[in-house]
PDB file of C-alpha atoms and ligand atoms in Angstrom:
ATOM      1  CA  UNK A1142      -3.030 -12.114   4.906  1.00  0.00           C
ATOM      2  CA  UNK A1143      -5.236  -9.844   2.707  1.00  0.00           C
ATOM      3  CA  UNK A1144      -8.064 -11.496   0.076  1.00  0.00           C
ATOM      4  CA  UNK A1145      -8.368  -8.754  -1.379  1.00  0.00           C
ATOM      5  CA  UNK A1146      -6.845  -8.056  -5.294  1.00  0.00           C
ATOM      6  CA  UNK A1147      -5.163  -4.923  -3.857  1.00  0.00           C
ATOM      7  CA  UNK A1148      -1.515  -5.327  -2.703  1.00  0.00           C
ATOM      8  CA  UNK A1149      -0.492  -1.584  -2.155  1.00  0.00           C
ATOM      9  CA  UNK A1150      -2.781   0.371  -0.910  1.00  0.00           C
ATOM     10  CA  UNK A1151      -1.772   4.839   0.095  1.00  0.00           C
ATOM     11  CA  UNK A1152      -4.286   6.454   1.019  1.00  0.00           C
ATOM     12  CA  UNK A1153      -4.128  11.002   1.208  1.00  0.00           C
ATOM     13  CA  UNK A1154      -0.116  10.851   1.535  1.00  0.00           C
ATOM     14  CA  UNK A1155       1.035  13.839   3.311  1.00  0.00           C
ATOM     15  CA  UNK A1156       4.927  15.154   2.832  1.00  0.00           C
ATOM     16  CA  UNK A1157       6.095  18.470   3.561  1.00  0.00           C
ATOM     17  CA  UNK A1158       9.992  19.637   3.082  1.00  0.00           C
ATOM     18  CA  UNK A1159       9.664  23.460   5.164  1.00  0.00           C
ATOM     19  CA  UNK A1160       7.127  25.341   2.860  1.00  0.00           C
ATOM     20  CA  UNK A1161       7.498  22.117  -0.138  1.00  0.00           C
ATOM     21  CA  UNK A1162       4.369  19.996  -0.004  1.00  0.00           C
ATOM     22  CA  UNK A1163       6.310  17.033  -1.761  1.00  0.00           C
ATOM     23  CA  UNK A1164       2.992  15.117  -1.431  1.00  0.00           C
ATOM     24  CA  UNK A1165      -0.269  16.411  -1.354  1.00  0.00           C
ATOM     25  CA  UNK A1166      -3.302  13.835   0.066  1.00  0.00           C
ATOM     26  CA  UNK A1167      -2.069  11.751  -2.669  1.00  0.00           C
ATOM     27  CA  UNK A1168      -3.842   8.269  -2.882  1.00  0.00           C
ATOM     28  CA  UNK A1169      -3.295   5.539  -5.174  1.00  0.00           C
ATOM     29  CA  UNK A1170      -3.758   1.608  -4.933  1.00  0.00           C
ATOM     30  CA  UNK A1171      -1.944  -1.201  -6.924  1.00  0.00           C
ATOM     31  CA  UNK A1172      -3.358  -4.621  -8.000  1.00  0.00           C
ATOM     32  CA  UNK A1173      -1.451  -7.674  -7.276  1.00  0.00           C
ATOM     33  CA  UNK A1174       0.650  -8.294 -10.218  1.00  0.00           C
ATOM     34  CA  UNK A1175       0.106  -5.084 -11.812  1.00  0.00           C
ATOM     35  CA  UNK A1176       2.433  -2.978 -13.424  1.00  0.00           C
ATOM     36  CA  UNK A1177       1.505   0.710 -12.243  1.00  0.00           C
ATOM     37  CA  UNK A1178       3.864   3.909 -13.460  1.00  0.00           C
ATOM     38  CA  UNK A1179       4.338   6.743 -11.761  1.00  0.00           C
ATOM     39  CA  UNK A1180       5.181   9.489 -13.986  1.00  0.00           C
ATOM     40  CA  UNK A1181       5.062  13.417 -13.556  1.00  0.00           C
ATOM     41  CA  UNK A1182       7.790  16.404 -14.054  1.00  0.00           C
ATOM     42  CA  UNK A1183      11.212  16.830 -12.049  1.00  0.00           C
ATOM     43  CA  UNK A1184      10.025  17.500  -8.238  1.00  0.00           C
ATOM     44  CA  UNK A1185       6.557  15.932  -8.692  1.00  0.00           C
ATOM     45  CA  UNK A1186       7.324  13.893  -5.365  1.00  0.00           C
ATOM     46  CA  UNK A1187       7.478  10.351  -7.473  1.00  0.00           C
ATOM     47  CA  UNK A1188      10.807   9.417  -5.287  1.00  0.00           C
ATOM     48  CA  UNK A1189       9.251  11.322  -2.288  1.00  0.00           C
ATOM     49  CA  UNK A1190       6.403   8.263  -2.761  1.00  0.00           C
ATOM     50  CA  UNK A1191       8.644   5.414  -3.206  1.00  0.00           C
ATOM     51  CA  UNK A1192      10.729   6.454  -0.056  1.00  0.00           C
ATOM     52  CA  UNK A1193       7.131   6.958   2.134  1.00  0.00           C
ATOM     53  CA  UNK A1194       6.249   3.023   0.733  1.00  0.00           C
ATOM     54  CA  UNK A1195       9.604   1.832   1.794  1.00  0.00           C
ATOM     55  CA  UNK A1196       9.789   3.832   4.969  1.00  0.00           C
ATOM     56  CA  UNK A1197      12.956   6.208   4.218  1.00  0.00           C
ATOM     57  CA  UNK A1198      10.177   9.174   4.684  1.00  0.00           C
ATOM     58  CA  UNK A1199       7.304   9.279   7.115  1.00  0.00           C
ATOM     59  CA  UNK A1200       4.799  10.998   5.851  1.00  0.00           C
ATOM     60  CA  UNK A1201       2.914  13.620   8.033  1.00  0.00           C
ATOM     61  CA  UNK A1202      -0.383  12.172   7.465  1.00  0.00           C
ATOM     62  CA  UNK A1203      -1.805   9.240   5.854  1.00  0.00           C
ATOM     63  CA  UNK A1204      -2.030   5.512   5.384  1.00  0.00           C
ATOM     64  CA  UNK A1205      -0.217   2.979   3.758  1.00  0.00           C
ATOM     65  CA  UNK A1206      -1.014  -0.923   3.804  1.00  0.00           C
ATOM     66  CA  UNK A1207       1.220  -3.374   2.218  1.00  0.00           C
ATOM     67  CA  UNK A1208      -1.409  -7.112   1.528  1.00  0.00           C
ATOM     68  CA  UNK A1209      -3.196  -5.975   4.729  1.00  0.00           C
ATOM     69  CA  UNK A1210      -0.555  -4.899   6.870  1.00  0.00           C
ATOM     70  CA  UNK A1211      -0.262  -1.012   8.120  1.00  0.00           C
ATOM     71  CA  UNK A1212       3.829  -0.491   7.187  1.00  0.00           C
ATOM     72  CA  UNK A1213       3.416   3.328   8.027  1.00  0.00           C
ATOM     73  CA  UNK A1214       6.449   4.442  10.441  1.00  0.00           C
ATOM     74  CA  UNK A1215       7.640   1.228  10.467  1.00  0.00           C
ATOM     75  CA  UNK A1216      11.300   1.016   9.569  1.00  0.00           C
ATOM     76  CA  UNK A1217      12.990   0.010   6.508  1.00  0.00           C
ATOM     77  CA  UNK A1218      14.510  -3.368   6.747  1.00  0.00           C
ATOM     78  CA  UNK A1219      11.130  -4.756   8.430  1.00  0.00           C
ATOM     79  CA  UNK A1220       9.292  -3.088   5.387  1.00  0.00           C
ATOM     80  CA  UNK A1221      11.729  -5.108   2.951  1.00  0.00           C
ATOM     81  CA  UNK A1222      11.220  -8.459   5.056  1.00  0.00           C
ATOM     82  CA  UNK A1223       7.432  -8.386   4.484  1.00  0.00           C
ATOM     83  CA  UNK A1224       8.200  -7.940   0.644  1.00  0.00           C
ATOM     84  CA  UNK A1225       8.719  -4.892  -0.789  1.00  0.00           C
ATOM     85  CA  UNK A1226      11.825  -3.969  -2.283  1.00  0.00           C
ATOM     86  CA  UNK A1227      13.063  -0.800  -4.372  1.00  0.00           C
ATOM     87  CA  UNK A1228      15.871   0.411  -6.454  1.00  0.00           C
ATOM     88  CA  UNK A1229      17.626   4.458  -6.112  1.00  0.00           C
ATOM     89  CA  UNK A1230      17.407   6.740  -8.481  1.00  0.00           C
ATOM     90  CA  UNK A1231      21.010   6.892  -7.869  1.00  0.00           C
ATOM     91  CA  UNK A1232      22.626   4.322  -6.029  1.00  0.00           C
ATOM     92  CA  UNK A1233      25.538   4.794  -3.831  1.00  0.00           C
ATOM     93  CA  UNK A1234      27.920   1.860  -3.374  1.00  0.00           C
ATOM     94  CA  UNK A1235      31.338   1.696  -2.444  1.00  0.00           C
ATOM     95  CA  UNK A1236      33.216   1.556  -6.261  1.00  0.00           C
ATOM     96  CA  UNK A1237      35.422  -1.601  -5.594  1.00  0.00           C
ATOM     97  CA  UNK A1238      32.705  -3.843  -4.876  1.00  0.00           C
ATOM     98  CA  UNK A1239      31.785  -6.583  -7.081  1.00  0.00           C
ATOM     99  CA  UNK A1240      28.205  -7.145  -8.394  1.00  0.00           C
ATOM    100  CA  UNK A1241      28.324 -10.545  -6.386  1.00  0.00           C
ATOM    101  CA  UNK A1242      29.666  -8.029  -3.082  1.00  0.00           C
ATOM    102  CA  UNK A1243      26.259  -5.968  -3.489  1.00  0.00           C
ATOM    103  CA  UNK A1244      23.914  -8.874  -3.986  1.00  0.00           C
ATOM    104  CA  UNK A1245      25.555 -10.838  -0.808  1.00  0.00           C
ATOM    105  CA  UNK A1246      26.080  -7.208   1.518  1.00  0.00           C
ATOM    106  CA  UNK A1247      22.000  -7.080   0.078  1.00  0.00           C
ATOM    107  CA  UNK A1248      20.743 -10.481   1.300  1.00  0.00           C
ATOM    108  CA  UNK A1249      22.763 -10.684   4.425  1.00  0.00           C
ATOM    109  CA  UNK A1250      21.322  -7.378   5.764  1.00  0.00           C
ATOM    110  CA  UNK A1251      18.300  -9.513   5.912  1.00  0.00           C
ATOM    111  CA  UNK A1252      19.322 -12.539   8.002  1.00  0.00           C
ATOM    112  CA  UNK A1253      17.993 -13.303  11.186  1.00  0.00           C
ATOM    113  CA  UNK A1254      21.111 -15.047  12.343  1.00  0.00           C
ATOM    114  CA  UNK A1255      22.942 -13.085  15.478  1.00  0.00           C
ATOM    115  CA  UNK A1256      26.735 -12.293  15.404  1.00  0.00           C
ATOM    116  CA  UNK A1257      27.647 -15.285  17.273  1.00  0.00           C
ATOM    117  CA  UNK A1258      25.213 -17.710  15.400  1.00  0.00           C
ATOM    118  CA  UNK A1259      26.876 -16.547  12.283  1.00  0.00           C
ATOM    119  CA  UNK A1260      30.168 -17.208  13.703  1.00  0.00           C
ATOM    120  CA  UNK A1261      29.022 -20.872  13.804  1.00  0.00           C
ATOM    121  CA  UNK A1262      29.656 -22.988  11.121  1.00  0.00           C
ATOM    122  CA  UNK A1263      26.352 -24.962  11.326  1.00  0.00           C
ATOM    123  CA  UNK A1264      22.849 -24.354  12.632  1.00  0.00           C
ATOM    124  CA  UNK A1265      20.715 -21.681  11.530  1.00  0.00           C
ATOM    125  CA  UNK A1266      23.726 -19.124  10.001  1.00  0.00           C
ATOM    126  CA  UNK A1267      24.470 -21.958   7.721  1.00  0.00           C
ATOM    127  CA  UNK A1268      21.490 -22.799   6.331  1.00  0.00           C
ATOM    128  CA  UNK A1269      20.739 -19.097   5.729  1.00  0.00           C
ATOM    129  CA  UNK A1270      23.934 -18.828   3.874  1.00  0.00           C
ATOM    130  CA  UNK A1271      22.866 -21.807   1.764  1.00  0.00           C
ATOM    131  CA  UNK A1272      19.503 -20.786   1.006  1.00  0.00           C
ATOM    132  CA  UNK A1273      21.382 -17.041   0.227  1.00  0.00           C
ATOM    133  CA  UNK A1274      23.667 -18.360  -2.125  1.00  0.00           C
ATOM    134  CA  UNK A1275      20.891 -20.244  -3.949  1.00  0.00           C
ATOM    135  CA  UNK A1276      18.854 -17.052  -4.157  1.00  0.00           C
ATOM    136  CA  UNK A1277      21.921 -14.871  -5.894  1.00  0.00           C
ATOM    137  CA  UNK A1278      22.955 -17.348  -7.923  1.00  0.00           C
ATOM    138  CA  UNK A1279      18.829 -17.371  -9.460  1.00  0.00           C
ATOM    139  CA  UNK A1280      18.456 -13.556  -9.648  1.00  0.00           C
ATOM    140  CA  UNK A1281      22.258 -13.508 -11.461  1.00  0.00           C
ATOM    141  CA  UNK A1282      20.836 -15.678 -13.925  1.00  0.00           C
ATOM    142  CA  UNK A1283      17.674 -13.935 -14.288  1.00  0.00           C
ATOM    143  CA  UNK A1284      18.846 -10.403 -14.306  1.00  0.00           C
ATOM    144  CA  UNK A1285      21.986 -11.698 -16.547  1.00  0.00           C
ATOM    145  CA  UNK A1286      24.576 -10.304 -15.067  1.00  0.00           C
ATOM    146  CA  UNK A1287      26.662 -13.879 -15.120  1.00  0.00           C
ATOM    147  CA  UNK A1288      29.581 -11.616 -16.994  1.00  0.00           C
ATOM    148  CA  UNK A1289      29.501  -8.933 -14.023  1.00  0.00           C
ATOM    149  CA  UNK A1290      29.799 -11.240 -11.203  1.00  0.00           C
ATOM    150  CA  UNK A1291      33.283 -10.151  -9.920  1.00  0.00           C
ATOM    151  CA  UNK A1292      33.806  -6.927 -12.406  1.00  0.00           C
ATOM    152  CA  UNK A1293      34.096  -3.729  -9.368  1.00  0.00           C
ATOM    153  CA  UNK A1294      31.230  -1.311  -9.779  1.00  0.00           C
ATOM    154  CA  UNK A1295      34.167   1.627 -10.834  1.00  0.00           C
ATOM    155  CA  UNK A1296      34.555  -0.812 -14.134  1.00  0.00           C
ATOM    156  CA  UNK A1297      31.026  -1.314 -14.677  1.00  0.00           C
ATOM    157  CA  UNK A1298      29.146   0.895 -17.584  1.00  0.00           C
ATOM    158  CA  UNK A1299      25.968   2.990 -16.072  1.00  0.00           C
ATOM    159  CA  UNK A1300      23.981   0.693 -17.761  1.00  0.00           C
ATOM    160  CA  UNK A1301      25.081  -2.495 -16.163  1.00  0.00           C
ATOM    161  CA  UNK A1302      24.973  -0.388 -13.150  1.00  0.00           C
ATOM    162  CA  UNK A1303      21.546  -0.651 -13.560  1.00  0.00           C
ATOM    163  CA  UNK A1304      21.010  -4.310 -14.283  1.00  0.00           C
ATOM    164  CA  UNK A1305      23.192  -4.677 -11.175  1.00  0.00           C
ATOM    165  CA  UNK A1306      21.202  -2.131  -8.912  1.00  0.00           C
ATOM    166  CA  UNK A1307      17.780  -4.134 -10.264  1.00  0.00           C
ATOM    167  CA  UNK A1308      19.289  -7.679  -9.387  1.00  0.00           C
ATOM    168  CA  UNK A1309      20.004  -6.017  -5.633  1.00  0.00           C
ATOM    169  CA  UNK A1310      16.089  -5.551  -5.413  1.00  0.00           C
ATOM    170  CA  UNK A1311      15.887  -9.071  -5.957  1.00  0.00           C
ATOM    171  CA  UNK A1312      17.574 -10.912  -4.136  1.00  0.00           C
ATOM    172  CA  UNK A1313      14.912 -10.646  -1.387  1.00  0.00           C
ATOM    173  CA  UNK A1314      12.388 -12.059  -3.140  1.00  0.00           C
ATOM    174  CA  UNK A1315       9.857  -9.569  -3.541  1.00  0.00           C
ATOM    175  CA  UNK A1316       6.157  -9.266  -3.965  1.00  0.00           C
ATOM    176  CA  UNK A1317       6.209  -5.940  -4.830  1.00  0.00           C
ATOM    177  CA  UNK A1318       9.008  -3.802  -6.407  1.00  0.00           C
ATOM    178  CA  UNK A1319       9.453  -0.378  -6.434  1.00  0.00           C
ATOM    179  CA  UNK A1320      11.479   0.678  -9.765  1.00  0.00           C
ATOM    180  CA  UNK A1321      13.251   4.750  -9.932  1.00  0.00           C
ATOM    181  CA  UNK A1322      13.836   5.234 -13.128  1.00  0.00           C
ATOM    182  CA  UNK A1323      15.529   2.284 -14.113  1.00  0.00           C
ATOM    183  CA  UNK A1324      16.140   3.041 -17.362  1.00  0.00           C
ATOM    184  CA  UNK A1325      17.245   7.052 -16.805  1.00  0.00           C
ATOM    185  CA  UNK A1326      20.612   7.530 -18.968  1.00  0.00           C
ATOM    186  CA  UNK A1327      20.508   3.959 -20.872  1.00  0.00           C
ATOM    187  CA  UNK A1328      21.191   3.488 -24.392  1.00  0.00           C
ATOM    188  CA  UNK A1329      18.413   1.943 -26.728  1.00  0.00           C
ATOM    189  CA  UNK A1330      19.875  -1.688 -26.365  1.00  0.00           C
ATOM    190  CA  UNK A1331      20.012  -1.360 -22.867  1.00  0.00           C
ATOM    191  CA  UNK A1332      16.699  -0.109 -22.060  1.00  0.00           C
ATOM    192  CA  UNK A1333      15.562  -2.763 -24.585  1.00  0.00           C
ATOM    193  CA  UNK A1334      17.154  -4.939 -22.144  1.00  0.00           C
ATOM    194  CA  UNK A1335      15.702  -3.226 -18.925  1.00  0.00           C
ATOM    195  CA  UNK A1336      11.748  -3.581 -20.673  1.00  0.00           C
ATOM    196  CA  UNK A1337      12.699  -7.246 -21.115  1.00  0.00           C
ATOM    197  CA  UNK A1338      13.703  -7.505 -17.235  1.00  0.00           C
ATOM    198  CA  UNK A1339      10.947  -5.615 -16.197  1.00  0.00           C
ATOM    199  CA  UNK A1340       8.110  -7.921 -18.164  1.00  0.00           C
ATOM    200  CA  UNK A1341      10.051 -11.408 -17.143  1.00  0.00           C
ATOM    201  CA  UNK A1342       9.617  -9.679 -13.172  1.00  0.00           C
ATOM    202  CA  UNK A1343       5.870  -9.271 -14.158  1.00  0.00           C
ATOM    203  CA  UNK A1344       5.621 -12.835 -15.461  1.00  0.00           C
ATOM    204  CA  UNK A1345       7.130 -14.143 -12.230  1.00  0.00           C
ATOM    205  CA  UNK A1346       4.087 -12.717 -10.622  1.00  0.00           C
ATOM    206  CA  UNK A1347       5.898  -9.649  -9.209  1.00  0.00           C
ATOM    207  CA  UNK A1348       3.969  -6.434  -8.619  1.00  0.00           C
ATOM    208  CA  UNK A1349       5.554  -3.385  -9.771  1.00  0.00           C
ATOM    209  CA  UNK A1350       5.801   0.248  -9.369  1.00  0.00           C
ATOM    210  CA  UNK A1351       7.467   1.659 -11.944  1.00  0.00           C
ATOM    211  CA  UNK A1352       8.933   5.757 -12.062  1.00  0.00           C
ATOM    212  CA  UNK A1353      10.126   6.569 -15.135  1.00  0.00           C
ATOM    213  CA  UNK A1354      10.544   9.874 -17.520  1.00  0.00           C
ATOM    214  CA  UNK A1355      10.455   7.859 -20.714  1.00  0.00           C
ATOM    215  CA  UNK A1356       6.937   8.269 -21.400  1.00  0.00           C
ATOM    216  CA  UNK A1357       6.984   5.662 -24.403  1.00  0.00           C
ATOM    217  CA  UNK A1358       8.001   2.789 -22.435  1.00  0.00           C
ATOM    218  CA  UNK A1359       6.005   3.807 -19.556  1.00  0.00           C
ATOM    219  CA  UNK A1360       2.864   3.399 -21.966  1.00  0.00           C
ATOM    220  CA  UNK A1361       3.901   0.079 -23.809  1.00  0.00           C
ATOM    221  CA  UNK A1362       4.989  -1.390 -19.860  1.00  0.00           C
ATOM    222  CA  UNK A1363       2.541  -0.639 -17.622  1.00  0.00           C
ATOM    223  CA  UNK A1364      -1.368  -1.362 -16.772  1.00  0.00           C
ATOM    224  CA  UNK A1365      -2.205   1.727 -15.369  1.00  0.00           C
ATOM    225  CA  UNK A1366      -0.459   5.108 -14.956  1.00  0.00           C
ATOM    226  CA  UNK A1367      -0.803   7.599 -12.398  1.00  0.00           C
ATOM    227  CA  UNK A1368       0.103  10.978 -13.261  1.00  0.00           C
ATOM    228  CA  UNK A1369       1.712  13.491  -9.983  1.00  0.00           C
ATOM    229  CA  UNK A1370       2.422  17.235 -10.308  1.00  0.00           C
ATOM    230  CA  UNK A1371       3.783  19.357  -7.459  1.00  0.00           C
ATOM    231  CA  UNK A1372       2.999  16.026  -5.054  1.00  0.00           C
ATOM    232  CA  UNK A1373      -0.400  15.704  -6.450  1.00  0.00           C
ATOM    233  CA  UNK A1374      -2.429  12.738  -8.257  1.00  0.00           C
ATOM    234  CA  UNK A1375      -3.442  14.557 -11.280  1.00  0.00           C
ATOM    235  CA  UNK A1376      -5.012  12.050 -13.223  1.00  0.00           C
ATOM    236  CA  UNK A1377      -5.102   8.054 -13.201  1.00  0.00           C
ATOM    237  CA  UNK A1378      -5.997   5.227 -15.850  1.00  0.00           C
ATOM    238  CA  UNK A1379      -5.016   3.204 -18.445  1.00  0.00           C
ATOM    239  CA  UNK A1380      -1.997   3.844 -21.326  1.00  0.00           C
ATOM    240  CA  UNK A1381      -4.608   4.812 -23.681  1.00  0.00           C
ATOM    241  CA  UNK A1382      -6.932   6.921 -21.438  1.00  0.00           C
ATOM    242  CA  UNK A1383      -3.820   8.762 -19.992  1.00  0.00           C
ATOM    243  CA  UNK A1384      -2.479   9.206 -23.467  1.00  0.00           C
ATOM    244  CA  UNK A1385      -6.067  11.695 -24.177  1.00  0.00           C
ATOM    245  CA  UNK A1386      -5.969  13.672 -20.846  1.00  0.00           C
ATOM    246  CA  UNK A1387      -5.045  17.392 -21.405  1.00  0.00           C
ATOM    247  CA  UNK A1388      -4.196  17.160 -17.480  1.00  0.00           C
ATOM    248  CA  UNK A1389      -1.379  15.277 -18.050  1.00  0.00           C
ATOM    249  CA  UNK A1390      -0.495  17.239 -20.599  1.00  0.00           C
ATOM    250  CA  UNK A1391      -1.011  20.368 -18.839  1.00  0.00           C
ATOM    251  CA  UNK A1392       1.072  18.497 -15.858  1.00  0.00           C
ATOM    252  CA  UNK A1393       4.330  18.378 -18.051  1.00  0.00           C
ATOM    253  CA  UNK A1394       4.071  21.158 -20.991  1.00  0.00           C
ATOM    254  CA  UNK A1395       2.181  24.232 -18.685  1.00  0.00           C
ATOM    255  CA  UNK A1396      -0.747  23.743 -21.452  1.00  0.00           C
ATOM    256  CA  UNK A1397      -4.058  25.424 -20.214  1.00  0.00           C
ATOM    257  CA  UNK A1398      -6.258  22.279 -19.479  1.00  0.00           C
ATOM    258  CA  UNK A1399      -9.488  24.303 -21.243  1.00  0.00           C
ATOM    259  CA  UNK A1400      -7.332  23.574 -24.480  1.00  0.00           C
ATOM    260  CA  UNK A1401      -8.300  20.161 -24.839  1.00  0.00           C
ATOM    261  CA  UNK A1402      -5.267  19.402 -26.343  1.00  0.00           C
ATOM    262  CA  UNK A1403      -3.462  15.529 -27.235  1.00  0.00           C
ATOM    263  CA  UNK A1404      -1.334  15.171 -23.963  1.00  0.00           C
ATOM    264  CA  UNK A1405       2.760  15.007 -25.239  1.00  0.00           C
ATOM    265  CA  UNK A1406       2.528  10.713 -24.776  1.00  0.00           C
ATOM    266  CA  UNK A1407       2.297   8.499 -27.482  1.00  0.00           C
TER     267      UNK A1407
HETATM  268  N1  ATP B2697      15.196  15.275   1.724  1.00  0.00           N
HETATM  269  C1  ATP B2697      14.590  16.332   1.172  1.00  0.00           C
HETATM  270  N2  ATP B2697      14.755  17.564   1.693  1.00  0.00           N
HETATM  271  C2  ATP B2697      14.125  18.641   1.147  1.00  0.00           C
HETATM  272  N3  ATP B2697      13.315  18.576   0.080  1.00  0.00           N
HETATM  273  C3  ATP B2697      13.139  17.374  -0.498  1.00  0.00           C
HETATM  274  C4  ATP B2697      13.751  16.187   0.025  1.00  0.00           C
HETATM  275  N4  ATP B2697      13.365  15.124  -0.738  1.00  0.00           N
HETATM  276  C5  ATP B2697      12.558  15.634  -1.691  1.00  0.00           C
HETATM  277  N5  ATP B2697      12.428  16.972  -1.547  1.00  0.00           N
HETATM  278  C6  ATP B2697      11.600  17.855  -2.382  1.00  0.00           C
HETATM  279  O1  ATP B2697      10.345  17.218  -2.574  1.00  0.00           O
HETATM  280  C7  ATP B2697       9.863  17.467  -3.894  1.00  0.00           C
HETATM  281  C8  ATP B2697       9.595  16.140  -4.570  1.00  0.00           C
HETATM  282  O2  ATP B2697      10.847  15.499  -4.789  1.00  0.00           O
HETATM  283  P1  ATP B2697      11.009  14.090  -5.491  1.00  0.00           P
HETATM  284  O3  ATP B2697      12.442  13.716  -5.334  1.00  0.00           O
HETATM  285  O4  ATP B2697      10.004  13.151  -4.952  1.00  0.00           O
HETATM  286  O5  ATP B2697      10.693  14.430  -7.008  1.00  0.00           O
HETATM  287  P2  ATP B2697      10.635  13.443  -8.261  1.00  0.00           P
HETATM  288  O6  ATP B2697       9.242  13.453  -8.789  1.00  0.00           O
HETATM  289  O7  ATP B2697      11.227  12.140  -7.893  1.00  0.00           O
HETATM  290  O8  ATP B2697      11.558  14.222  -9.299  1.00  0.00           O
HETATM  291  P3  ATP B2697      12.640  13.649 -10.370  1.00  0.00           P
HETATM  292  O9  ATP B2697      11.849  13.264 -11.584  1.00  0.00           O
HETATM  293  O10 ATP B2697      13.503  14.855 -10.650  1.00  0.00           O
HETATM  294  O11 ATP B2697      13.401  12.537  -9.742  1.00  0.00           O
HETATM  295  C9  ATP B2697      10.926  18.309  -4.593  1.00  0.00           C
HETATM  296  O12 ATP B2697      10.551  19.657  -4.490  1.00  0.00           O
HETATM  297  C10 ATP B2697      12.184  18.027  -3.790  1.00  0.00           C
HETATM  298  O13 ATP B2697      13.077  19.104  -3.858  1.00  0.00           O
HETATM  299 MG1   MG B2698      12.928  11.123  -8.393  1.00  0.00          MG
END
């Protein structure tokens, strides 16, 4: 176990797709209990990040420690048993499963009970059951999606989609959660809804990455920003110092950065 107040930790990320550097030595580091955004144009290699962190993508180069643990190359599922946990930018599930189907398929990836132990109606396959139950039934009432419980995903709106694909994350238990644009094609209430989620996973003493295009929220959300173009840190810092840097600016309207000028946030 790490002392130290840094939970995430990347250091000169390396990501190439043929002649694509999707990341470029990028390095960033995330407090515990921080919300940190991630924000930059279509292709700026914010997904390409979240999949290095969770282990979808190896990066070429680099280094990546997780509360004092090296997680790069290791696989997935042993990345999301030492805490980390992330939603997709588009998640794929099979349409006639329920909300509860997703959050159980989600949790009992992550058993240690064998086949045969599970066949078992006692011992340790039974206990994990229990203590899954108990776990779905908290992040249903947390992520309030009581109403969606056995509703098929093909009868869901995108938006409870969402709230569904969020609760997923949960289920382990996280320390640290990795968010892809959460909030990408909601309405107003629903985002409304999402910021709400997102700030009650914050108060639980969650750590957050956050990628998101809507640049308003990212600034009323997070503690610090950090701004990628074409796989690159650009610039880093708070709401209000990111808000001022013609980089970022430059980064997603192709200003000259000699201008000077007010980036496009708020
Ligand atoms: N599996 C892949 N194969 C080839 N190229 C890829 C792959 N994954 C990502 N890329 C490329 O890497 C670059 C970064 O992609 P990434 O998906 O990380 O962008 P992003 O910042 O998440 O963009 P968006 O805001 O549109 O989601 C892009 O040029 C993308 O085309
Ligand atoms: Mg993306």
């Amino acid at each position: 176990m790490s002392t130290s107040n840094i939970i995430l930790h990347s250091e000169r990320l390396e990501l190439s797709f043929g002649g694509i550097k999707a990341l470029d030595s990028m390095s960033v580091e995330v407090e515990k209990g921080q919300i940190l955004s991630l924000i930059g144009p279509n292709g700026a290699g914010k997904t390409c990040f979240i999949n290095c962190v969770t282990g979808y993508y190896r990066p070429r180069e680099g280094q990546i420690v997780f509360d004092g643990t090296d997680i790069l190359g290791m696989r997935p599922h042993r990345i999301a048993r030492l805490g980390i946990s992330r939603t997709f930018q588009n998640p794929n599930t099979y349409p006639t499963m329920t909300a509860l189907d997703i959050l159980l398929a989600a949790r009992y990836m992550h058993c240690r009970a064998g086949m045969m132990e599970c066949l078992a109606p006692f011992g340790r396959s039974r206990r994990e059951e229990l203590q899954s139950r108990r776990s779905i039934e908290e992040v249903i009432t947390f992520t309030h999606i009581e109403e969606l419980r056995k509703k098929p995903i093909s009868m869901m709106s995108y938006g409870q989609r969402k709230q569904v694909e969020i609760a997923r994350a949960l289920v382990m238990q996280p320390r640290l959660v990795l968010l892809d644009e959460p909030m990408s094609g909601l309405d107003d209430v629903m985002k409304e809804m999402v910021c709400e989620l997102i700030l009650d996973m914050h108060r639980q003493g969650m750590t957050i990455v956050l990628v998101e295009h809507d640049i308003q929220t990212v600034m009323e959300l997070s503690h610090k920003v950090a701004v990628l173009d074409h796989g690159q840190k650009v610039a880093e810092g708070t709401p209000a110092e990111i808000s001022r840097d013609a980089r970022v600016a430059s980064a997603y309207l192709g200003r000259n950065e000699a201008d000077g000028q007010q980036a496009a946030c708020p």
